[in-house]
Short mmCIF file of C-alpha atoms and ligand atoms in Angstrom, two decimals:
data_model
loop_
_atom_site.label_atom_id
_atom_site.label_comp_id
_atom_site.label_asym_id
_atom_site.label_seq_id
_atom_site.Cartn_x
_atom_site.Cartn_y
_atom_site.Cartn_z
CA MET A 1 15.58 -20.63 -34.74
CA ALA A 2 19.32 -20.45 -34.30
CA GLU A 3 19.87 -17.40 -36.51
CA ASN A 4 17.31 -15.38 -34.49
CA ARG A 5 19.13 -16.05 -31.28
CA ASN A 6 20.94 -13.28 -29.52
CA ILE A 7 24.68 -13.80 -29.24
CA ILE A 8 26.57 -11.50 -26.85
CA ASP A 9 30.35 -11.73 -26.82
CA GLY A 10 30.04 -15.13 -28.40
CA VAL A 11 27.69 -16.37 -25.67
CA ASP A 12 24.31 -17.70 -26.70
CA GLU A 13 21.39 -15.99 -24.95
CA GLU A 14 20.05 -19.36 -23.82
CA THR A 15 23.29 -19.86 -21.89
CA ILE A 16 23.04 -16.39 -20.37
CA LEU A 17 19.50 -17.18 -19.28
CA GLU A 18 20.70 -20.22 -17.39
CA HIS A 19 22.52 -18.01 -14.91
CA PRO A 20 20.35 -17.81 -11.77
CA ASN A 21 20.68 -14.01 -11.47
CA ILE A 22 19.10 -13.57 -14.88
CA LYS A 23 16.85 -16.60 -15.05
CA MET A 24 14.77 -15.71 -12.02
CA HIS A 25 13.88 -12.31 -13.47
CA ARG A 26 13.36 -13.37 -17.07
CA ARG A 27 11.56 -16.62 -16.44
CA GLY A 28 10.42 -16.35 -12.85
CA VAL A 29 11.53 -18.63 -10.10
CA VAL A 30 11.69 -21.85 -12.06
CA ASP A 31 13.48 -24.07 -9.57
CA ASP A 32 10.80 -26.77 -9.54
CA GLU A 33 12.79 -28.89 -7.13
CA VAL A 34 12.71 -26.21 -4.44
CA LYS A 35 9.14 -25.23 -5.29
CA SER A 36 7.92 -28.73 -4.54
CA LEU A 37 9.47 -28.76 -1.06
CA ARG A 38 7.62 -27.91 2.13
CA ARG A 39 7.87 -24.38 3.47
CA ASP A 40 10.45 -24.96 6.24
CA THR A 41 12.71 -26.79 3.79
CA GLN A 42 12.23 -24.03 1.22
CA MET A 43 13.38 -21.45 3.74
CA VAL A 44 16.58 -23.38 4.29
CA ARG A 45 17.22 -24.40 0.67
CA ALA A 46 15.92 -21.54 -1.49
CA ALA A 47 18.36 -19.63 -3.71
CA PHE A 48 21.50 -21.64 -3.09
CA HIS A 49 23.55 -21.07 -6.21
CA ASN A 50 26.90 -20.97 -4.45
CA GLU A 51 28.61 -22.88 -7.21
CA THR A 52 27.86 -19.98 -9.55
CA TRP A 53 29.81 -17.47 -7.54
CA THR A 54 32.56 -19.06 -5.54
CA THR A 55 33.58 -22.42 -6.93
CA ASP A 56 37.35 -22.88 -7.27
CA PRO A 57 39.06 -25.22 -9.75
CA LEU A 58 38.75 -28.10 -7.29
CA GLY A 59 34.99 -27.60 -7.07
CA ARG A 60 35.11 -26.20 -3.55
CA SER A 61 32.59 -23.53 -2.68
CA VAL A 62 31.41 -21.54 0.33
CA LEU A 63 27.91 -22.53 1.39
CA ASN A 64 26.24 -19.11 1.61
CA VAL A 65 26.03 -16.35 -0.96
CA PRO A 66 28.87 -13.84 -0.43
CA VAL A 67 28.09 -10.25 0.58
CA TYR A 68 28.89 -8.24 -2.52
CA HIS A 69 29.57 -4.57 -1.92
CA ASN A 70 29.30 -2.70 -5.16
CA SER A 71 28.28 0.46 -6.85
CA THR A 72 30.14 -0.27 -10.07
CA VAL A 73 29.65 -3.33 -12.22
CA THR A 74 32.29 -3.72 -14.93
CA PHE A 75 31.70 -5.04 -18.45
CA LYS A 76 34.02 -6.96 -20.69
CA SER A 77 32.62 -5.29 -23.78
CA VAL A 78 30.17 -2.68 -25.01
CA ALA A 79 27.98 -5.52 -26.27
CA SER A 80 27.60 -6.89 -22.74
CA LEU A 81 26.93 -3.38 -21.41
CA ASP A 82 24.27 -2.90 -24.10
CA TYR A 83 22.68 -6.22 -23.18
CA SER A 84 22.53 -5.16 -19.51
CA MET A 85 20.83 -1.89 -20.48
CA SER A 86 18.42 -3.51 -22.92
CA ASP A 87 15.81 -4.46 -20.31
CA ILE A 88 16.95 -3.39 -16.89
CA ALA A 89 14.29 -5.23 -14.87
CA PHE A 90 15.26 -8.52 -16.49
CA THR A 91 18.92 -8.58 -17.47
CA GLY A 92 20.69 -8.89 -14.13
CA MET A 93 23.58 -6.72 -12.96
CA LEU A 94 24.10 -3.23 -14.41
CA TYR A 95 24.91 -0.85 -11.55
CA GLY A 96 24.68 -1.04 -7.75
CA ILE A 97 21.10 0.15 -7.61
CA HIS A 98 19.86 -2.63 -9.90
CA GLY A 99 21.01 -5.37 -7.55
CA ASN A 100 23.85 -7.86 -7.17
CA PRO A 101 24.06 -11.59 -6.37
CA THR A 102 23.42 -10.95 -2.66
CA SER A 103 20.15 -9.07 -3.22
CA PHE A 104 19.12 -11.43 -6.03
CA ALA A 105 19.49 -14.43 -3.71
CA LEU A 106 17.28 -12.80 -1.08
CA GLU A 107 14.70 -11.84 -3.71
CA GLU A 108 14.62 -15.34 -5.15
CA ALA A 109 14.23 -16.94 -1.71
CA PHE A 110 11.36 -14.60 -0.84
CA ALA A 111 9.59 -15.24 -4.16
CA ILE A 112 9.86 -18.97 -3.48
CA ILE A 113 8.37 -18.87 0.01
CA GLU A 114 5.56 -16.54 -1.08
CA GLY A 115 4.90 -18.50 -4.26
CA GLY A 116 5.46 -15.47 -6.52
CA TYR A 117 7.03 -15.11 -9.95
CA SER A 118 9.94 -12.98 -8.74
CA ALA A 119 10.63 -10.40 -6.04
CA VAL A 120 12.27 -7.03 -5.42
CA ALA A 121 14.06 -5.91 -2.24
CA THR A 122 13.76 -2.33 -0.97
CA SER A 123 15.41 -0.21 1.69
CA SER A 124 12.48 -0.58 4.15
CA GLY A 125 9.10 -2.23 4.64
CA LEU A 126 7.58 1.20 4.24
CA ALA A 127 9.29 1.65 0.86
CA SER A 128 7.93 -1.75 -0.23
CA ASN A 129 4.34 -0.80 0.50
CA ASN A 130 4.63 2.64 -1.01
CA ALA A 131 6.53 1.61 -4.15
CA ALA A 132 4.09 -1.28 -4.70
CA LEU A 133 1.16 1.14 -4.62
CA MET A 134 2.84 3.75 -6.80
CA ALA A 135 3.62 1.12 -9.41
CA PHE A 136 -0.05 0.77 -10.34
CA VAL A 137 -1.53 4.26 -10.20
CA GLU A 138 -1.30 7.62 -11.90
CA ALA A 139 -3.01 11.00 -11.49
CA GLY A 140 -6.79 10.61 -11.51
CA ASP A 141 -6.75 7.02 -10.27
CA HIS A 142 -8.32 5.70 -7.09
CA ILE A 143 -7.01 3.34 -4.40
CA LEU A 144 -9.03 1.42 -1.81
CA MET A 145 -7.00 1.05 1.36
CA THR A 146 -7.82 -0.78 4.58
CA ASP A 147 -8.52 1.62 7.39
CA GLY A 148 -6.18 -0.45 9.56
CA ALA A 149 -3.18 -0.01 7.24
CA TYR A 150 0.31 0.39 8.65
CA TYR A 151 0.11 4.01 9.73
CA PRO A 152 3.11 5.43 7.80
CA THR A 153 1.65 3.93 4.58
CA LYS A 154 -1.59 5.75 5.37
CA LEU A 155 0.41 8.93 5.88
CA PHE A 156 2.09 8.34 2.52
CA SER A 157 -1.28 8.15 0.84
CA LYS A 158 -2.51 11.25 2.65
CA ARG A 159 0.58 13.31 1.84
CA ILE A 160 2.26 12.01 -1.31
CA LEU A 161 -0.46 10.24 -3.27
CA LYS A 162 -2.80 13.15 -2.66
CA LYS A 163 -0.18 15.55 -3.99
CA PHE A 164 -0.15 13.55 -7.23
CA CYS A 165 -3.96 13.53 -7.43
CA VAL A 166 -4.47 9.88 -6.55
CA GLU A 167 -7.64 9.54 -4.53
CA VAL A 168 -7.72 7.09 -1.58
CA THR A 169 -10.80 5.69 0.15
CA TYR A 170 -10.37 3.79 3.43
CA TYR A 171 -12.52 0.73 3.99
CA PRO A 172 -13.22 -1.04 7.30
CA PRO A 173 -11.02 -4.18 7.36
CA ASP A 174 -13.93 -6.53 8.16
CA ILE A 175 -16.12 -5.09 5.40
CA SER A 176 -18.70 -7.35 3.72
CA ALA A 177 -18.59 -8.24 0.02
CA ARG A 178 -21.63 -6.05 -0.65
CA GLU A 179 -20.24 -2.99 1.05
CA PHE A 180 -16.83 -3.48 -0.53
CA ALA A 181 -18.29 -3.71 -4.04
CA LYS A 182 -20.05 -0.39 -3.47
CA LEU A 183 -16.72 1.35 -2.84
CA ILE A 184 -15.20 0.35 -6.17
CA GLN A 185 -15.10 3.18 -8.69
CA ALA A 186 -14.48 3.24 -12.43
CA ASN A 187 -10.97 4.56 -11.70
CA THR A 188 -10.08 2.11 -8.90
CA LYS A 189 -6.71 0.71 -9.95
CA ALA A 190 -5.34 -0.76 -6.71
CA VAL A 191 -6.57 -2.22 -3.45
CA TYR A 192 -4.31 -2.31 -0.41
CA VAL A 193 -5.03 -4.95 2.23
CA GLU A 194 -3.21 -5.81 5.44
CA THR A 195 -4.48 -8.70 7.50
CA PRO A 196 -4.68 -8.66 10.43
CA THR A 197 -4.49 -4.89 10.82
CA SER A 198 -1.44 -3.49 12.59
CA ASN A 199 -2.88 -2.46 15.96
CA SER A 200 -6.43 -3.79 16.19
CA PHE A 201 -5.84 -7.29 14.73
CA VAL A 202 -8.98 -7.26 12.61
CA LEU A 203 -8.89 -9.63 9.63
CA SER A 204 -9.96 -9.00 6.06
CA ASP A 205 -11.55 -11.54 3.77
CA VAL A 206 -8.75 -11.46 1.21
CA ALA A 207 -10.36 -13.89 -1.25
CA MET A 208 -13.50 -11.73 -1.37
CA ILE A 209 -11.47 -8.54 -1.83
CA VAL A 210 -9.42 -10.12 -4.63
CA GLN A 211 -12.53 -11.26 -6.48
CA SER A 212 -14.17 -7.88 -6.28
CA ALA A 213 -10.98 -6.00 -7.21
CA HIS A 214 -10.16 -8.26 -10.15
CA GLU A 215 -13.69 -7.94 -11.54
CA ALA A 216 -13.04 -4.20 -11.62
CA GLY A 217 -9.56 -4.62 -13.14
CA ALA A 218 -7.71 -3.43 -10.01
CA VAL A 219 -4.57 -5.06 -8.60
CA VAL A 220 -4.42 -6.22 -4.99
CA VAL A 221 -1.38 -5.42 -2.85
CA CYS A 222 -1.23 -7.34 0.44
CA ASP A 223 1.12 -6.47 3.32
CA ASN A 224 1.95 -9.90 4.75
CA SER A 225 4.45 -8.84 7.43
CA TRP A 226 2.41 -10.45 10.24
CA GLY A 227 1.68 -13.71 8.44
CA GLY A 228 4.81 -14.32 6.34
CA SER A 229 5.34 -18.16 6.36
CA ILE A 230 1.82 -18.97 7.66
CA PHE A 231 -0.34 -17.07 5.15
CA LYS A 232 0.01 -17.10 1.35
CA PRO A 233 -1.76 -14.14 -0.25
CA HIS A 234 -0.66 -15.12 -3.80
CA ASP A 235 -2.60 -18.38 -3.36
CA LEU A 236 -5.72 -16.30 -2.74
CA GLY A 237 -5.05 -14.30 -5.89
CA CYS A 238 -3.17 -11.25 -4.57
CA ASP A 239 -1.04 -9.70 -7.31
CA VAL A 240 1.62 -8.26 -5.03
CA VAL A 241 2.76 -9.33 -1.55
CA THR A 242 4.88 -7.02 0.57
CA ASN A 243 6.80 -7.84 3.73
CA ALA A 244 8.58 -5.65 6.27
CA ALA A 245 11.61 -7.93 6.55
CA SER A 246 12.87 -5.64 9.33
CA LYS A 247 10.43 -7.57 11.52
CA LEU A 248 10.05 -11.35 11.39
CA ILE A 249 12.28 -12.22 8.45
CA GLY A 250 15.27 -10.28 9.82
CA GLY A 251 14.22 -11.53 13.22
CA HIS A 252 17.02 -9.94 15.25
CA SER A 253 15.99 -6.23 15.32
CA ASP A 254 19.16 -5.28 13.51
CA LEU A 255 18.14 -4.29 9.98
CA ILE A 256 15.65 -2.27 7.93
CA LEU A 257 14.54 -3.89 4.68
CA GLY A 258 11.40 -4.56 2.66
CA LEU A 259 10.44 -7.19 0.10
CA ILE A 260 7.90 -7.21 -2.72
CA SER A 261 6.81 -10.43 -4.41
CA ALA A 262 4.96 -10.19 -7.73
CA LYS A 263 2.68 -12.89 -9.09
CA ASP A 264 3.72 -12.66 -12.76
CA GLU A 265 6.19 -11.15 -15.20
CA GLN A 266 4.18 -8.01 -15.98
CA THR A 267 3.53 -7.24 -12.31
CA TYR A 268 7.18 -7.87 -11.48
CA ARG A 269 8.27 -5.45 -14.19
CA LYS A 270 6.10 -2.68 -12.78
CA VAL A 271 7.33 -3.00 -9.20
CA LYS A 272 10.97 -3.48 -10.18
CA GLU A 273 10.87 -0.37 -12.37
CA MET A 274 9.19 1.64 -9.62
CA VAL A 275 11.79 0.61 -7.01
CA THR A 276 14.54 1.56 -9.47
CA ASP A 277 12.88 4.88 -10.34
CA LEU A 278 12.50 5.74 -6.67
CA GLY A 279 16.08 4.67 -6.02
CA CYS A 280 15.25 2.70 -2.89
CA PRO A 281 17.00 -0.69 -2.98
CA PRO A 282 18.70 -1.93 0.22
CA GLY A 283 22.39 -2.30 0.98
CA PRO A 284 24.11 -5.70 0.69
CA ASP A 285 24.71 -6.26 4.43
CA ASP A 286 21.01 -5.89 5.19
CA CYS A 287 20.21 -8.26 2.30
CA TYR A 288 22.60 -10.85 3.68
CA ASN A 289 21.22 -10.58 7.20
CA ALA A 290 17.63 -10.73 5.94
CA LEU A 291 18.41 -13.92 4.00
CA ARG A 292 20.13 -15.37 7.05
CA GLY A 293 17.04 -14.52 9.13
CA LEU A 294 14.73 -16.03 6.52
CA ARG A 295 16.51 -19.38 6.84
CA THR A 296 15.39 -19.72 10.49
CA LEU A 297 12.00 -18.00 10.17
CA GLY A 298 10.03 -21.27 10.22
CA ILE A 299 11.26 -22.44 13.59
CA ARG A 300 11.36 -19.00 15.20
CA MET A 301 7.83 -18.27 14.06
CA LYS A 302 6.48 -21.55 15.41
CA HIS A 303 8.19 -21.19 18.76
CA GLN A 304 7.42 -17.51 19.30
CA ALA A 305 3.82 -17.86 18.06
CA GLU A 306 3.19 -20.71 20.48
CA SER A 307 4.48 -18.61 23.39
CA ALA A 308 2.41 -15.65 22.17
CA LEU A 309 -0.79 -17.67 22.11
CA ARG A 310 -0.09 -19.09 25.55
CA ILE A 311 0.44 -15.59 26.95
CA ALA A 312 -2.66 -14.30 25.13
CA GLU A 313 -4.77 -17.06 26.72
CA TRP A 314 -3.31 -16.28 30.13
CA LEU A 315 -4.08 -12.58 29.67
CA GLU A 316 -7.72 -13.45 28.94
CA SER A 317 -7.97 -14.84 32.47
CA ARG A 318 -6.65 -11.65 34.12
CA THR A 319 -9.13 -9.34 35.79
CA GLU A 320 -7.07 -6.28 34.77
CA VAL A 321 -7.63 -7.12 31.10
CA ALA A 322 -10.83 -6.21 29.25
CA ARG A 323 -10.09 -8.19 26.12
CA VAL A 324 -7.28 -9.72 24.14
CA MET A 325 -6.99 -9.11 20.41
CA HIS A 326 -5.34 -12.12 18.82
CA PRO A 327 -6.96 -13.76 15.79
CA ALA A 328 -5.93 -17.27 16.87
CA LEU A 329 -8.02 -17.00 20.06
CA LYS A 330 -11.46 -18.60 20.00
CA SER A 331 -12.82 -15.35 21.45
CA HIS A 332 -11.70 -13.38 18.37
CA PRO A 333 -14.84 -12.57 16.36
CA GLN A 334 -13.16 -13.68 13.12
CA ASN A 335 -11.47 -16.82 14.42
CA GLU A 336 -13.24 -18.94 11.79
CA LEU A 337 -11.87 -16.80 8.96
CA PHE A 338 -8.45 -16.99 10.60
CA ARG A 339 -8.53 -20.78 10.60
CA ARG A 340 -9.67 -20.80 6.99
CA ASP A 341 -6.77 -18.65 5.72
CA PHE A 342 -3.80 -19.14 8.07
CA SER A 343 -1.82 -22.33 8.63
CA GLY A 344 -0.29 -21.16 11.93
CA SER A 345 -0.09 -18.11 14.10
CA SER A 346 2.23 -15.14 14.68
CA VAL A 347 4.07 -13.30 17.43
CA LEU A 348 2.32 -9.93 17.70
CA PHE A 349 -1.02 -9.21 19.39
CA GLY A 350 -2.78 -6.61 21.49
CA PHE A 351 -4.82 -6.43 24.66
CA GLN A 352 -6.98 -3.80 26.16
CA LEU A 353 -6.86 -2.98 29.86
CA ARG A 354 -9.81 -2.05 31.99
CA SER A 355 -9.89 1.62 32.84
CA PHE A 356 -6.75 2.62 34.76
CA GLU A 357 -5.16 6.01 35.04
CA HIS A 358 -2.60 6.69 32.36
CA ALA A 359 0.14 7.13 35.00
CA ALA A 360 -0.58 3.64 36.33
CA VAL A 361 -0.29 2.15 32.86
CA VAL A 362 3.00 4.00 32.37
CA SER A 363 4.33 2.64 35.70
CA MET A 364 3.37 -0.86 34.69
CA VAL A 365 4.98 -0.65 31.27
CA GLU A 366 8.16 0.92 32.64
CA SER A 367 8.43 -1.69 35.41
CA LEU A 368 8.76 -4.62 33.03
CA LYS A 369 12.19 -6.24 32.92
CA LEU A 370 11.79 -8.57 29.94
CA PHE A 371 9.65 -6.41 27.66
CA SER A 372 11.44 -3.44 26.14
CA LEU A 373 9.43 -0.42 25.11
CA GLY A 374 9.83 -0.26 21.33
CA PHE A 375 8.30 -0.74 17.91
CA SER A 376 10.10 -3.00 15.48
CA TRP A 377 8.43 -6.24 16.45
CA GLY A 378 9.21 -9.82 15.38
CA GLY A 379 12.69 -10.11 16.91
CA LEU A 380 14.18 -12.36 19.58
CA ASN A 381 13.45 -9.88 22.36
CA SER A 382 9.93 -9.32 23.60
CA LEU A 383 8.59 -5.80 23.17
CA ILE A 384 5.69 -3.77 24.50
CA SER A 385 4.11 -0.60 23.19
CA ILE A 386 1.11 1.54 24.08
CA THR A 387 -1.03 1.77 20.95
CA GLU A 388 -4.15 3.44 19.75
CA LEU A 389 -7.03 1.75 18.02
CA PRO A 390 -8.30 3.84 15.15
CA ASN A 391 -12.06 4.08 14.78
CA TRP A 392 -12.70 1.82 17.71
CA ASP A 393 -15.63 2.22 20.03
CA TYR A 394 -14.00 1.89 23.42
CA GLY A 395 -16.99 1.87 25.72
CA ALA A 396 -16.87 3.48 29.17
CA GLU A 397 -15.20 0.71 31.15
CA LEU A 398 -12.37 0.09 28.70
CA GLY A 399 -8.88 1.50 29.02
CA GLU A 400 -5.68 1.67 27.11
CA THR A 401 -4.37 -0.81 24.59
CA LEU A 402 -0.99 -2.48 24.84
CA ARG A 403 0.73 -4.38 22.06
CA LEU A 404 3.10 -7.26 22.71
CA SER A 405 5.68 -8.82 20.44
CA ILE A 406 6.71 -12.14 21.93
CA GLY A 407 10.32 -13.19 21.51
CA LEU A 408 12.32 -16.32 22.24
CA GLU A 409 12.34 -16.02 26.03
CA ASP A 410 10.63 -18.68 28.14
CA PRO A 411 6.93 -17.70 28.25
CA LEU A 412 6.79 -18.48 31.97
CA ASP A 413 9.37 -15.77 32.64
CA LEU A 414 7.39 -13.38 30.45
CA MET A 415 4.16 -14.10 32.33
CA GLU A 416 5.89 -13.61 35.68
CA ASP A 417 7.21 -10.28 34.45
CA LEU A 418 3.72 -9.21 33.32
CA ASP A 419 2.22 -10.46 36.58
CA LYS A 420 4.53 -8.15 38.57
CA GLY A 421 3.58 -5.35 36.17
CA PHE A 422 -0.12 -5.94 36.89
CA GLN A 423 0.56 -5.71 40.63
CA ILE A 424 2.14 -2.30 40.05
CA LEU A 425 -0.77 -1.28 37.84
CA CYS A 426 -3.29 -2.14 40.55
CA SER A 427 -1.32 -0.71 43.49
CA HIS A 428 -0.60 2.55 41.75
CA SER A 429 -4.06 4.04 41.78
CA THR A 430 -7.70 3.33 42.11
CA VAL A 431 -9.61 2.51 38.95
CA ALA A 432 -10.55 5.73 37.20
CA SER A 433 -14.25 6.23 36.67
C1 LIG B 501 6.92 -2.19 10.42
C2 LIG B 501 5.93 -2.45 9.38
C3 LIG B 501 6.11 -1.93 8.10
C4 LIG B 501 7.27 -1.06 7.74
O1 LIG B 501 8.51 -1.69 7.86
P1 LIG B 501 9.87 -0.86 8.03
O2 LIG B 501 10.91 -1.76 7.51
O3 LIG B 501 10.00 -0.57 9.49
O4 LIG B 501 9.73 0.39 7.22
C5 LIG B 501 5.14 -2.23 7.15
N1 LIG B 501 4.08 -2.98 7.44
C6 LIG B 501 3.87 -3.49 8.68
C7 LIG B 501 2.66 -4.33 8.92
C8 LIG B 501 4.78 -3.23 9.69
O5 LIG B 501 4.56 -3.72 10.92
#
């Protein structure tokens, strides 16, 4: 009824709610027009509210959201300040740390492509994982975490969560429903899943994990950095989806940023409050560049993933290679599950060499001209790293594991580069026994 409505500075609350910065938090991403579009179109169209920020009296507007640099937000009146403080996770701008139109646009776009209610940006992918977990546990609670979790998130659970008396059990990523159910405790409040796992590319049955977790009243947090745009964890019931936007979304190896999408209002409130409490939102330039990267993610992902699969198949034919770990390969033991859950493929995979001396592997890696030695995968430039497979039975004839992130170069050039690297590998030494 009209008399129950909130009026702030003479503005009806319904009108305030129509502003995109407030609407997406209070009512979720309600842009049905964009929601009904296909994913590539969503990436290009999501969160365009340029008219709201930059329209001049002639109706002219810049196309992209401006980069707003702010700590301070100013208020016309104490009433508007009070409104902003009344429910910080939902009432839009208040102070730099609570976000501005640049971060809100990125958050809205991410929530749209993940199919979430709303989203929160953080200062790194690591902060996204860790804040998402902290949002749902307190002292005495228990978390089930995939054994193949992004290693710094594992370290966080071993150092920080332990310090606050949160118990963590690590489960094998390809665990069966029966075994998984056995690990659930009365105090299990959150399950962390990452599929495929960072270095070994083992998949988890997310639908099974969600069912088991929800029966026990635990939330499921899924790190979707590898599969963002080709895998939709919310559709399988995951409550929270995180993404290291430093990788594929940023796409140019020039920013550090994380994103958290929440499936509903209550879940969004918890993660938003945790990110605010921890004080870890990103800066506006990184938000802008992440949104700019997100716009081209669809086409980059398709192109780079196709090259990656082609190179993975070629590697399978090499005598120097013991096996290739890429879930889109028919040889991957969980390829069927992969085809069930993923609508495309990604840019990062691993392969294991036969047994060569470490020095030979180092010579090979250092000889490459088109693969830089480095970690933050998902960019335009191909990368290589020497990785370790946790809890993996190597077997006597197997050697070291290399991880490739395939960029936008021509795959033929990349294969020629690797071919020369293999020649160096083989010439360097005899096969170690
Ligand atoms: C890199 C990465 C992260 C962390 O992202 P940063 O932005 O570098 O902190 C989290 N999860 C996965 C799967 C990653 O590869």
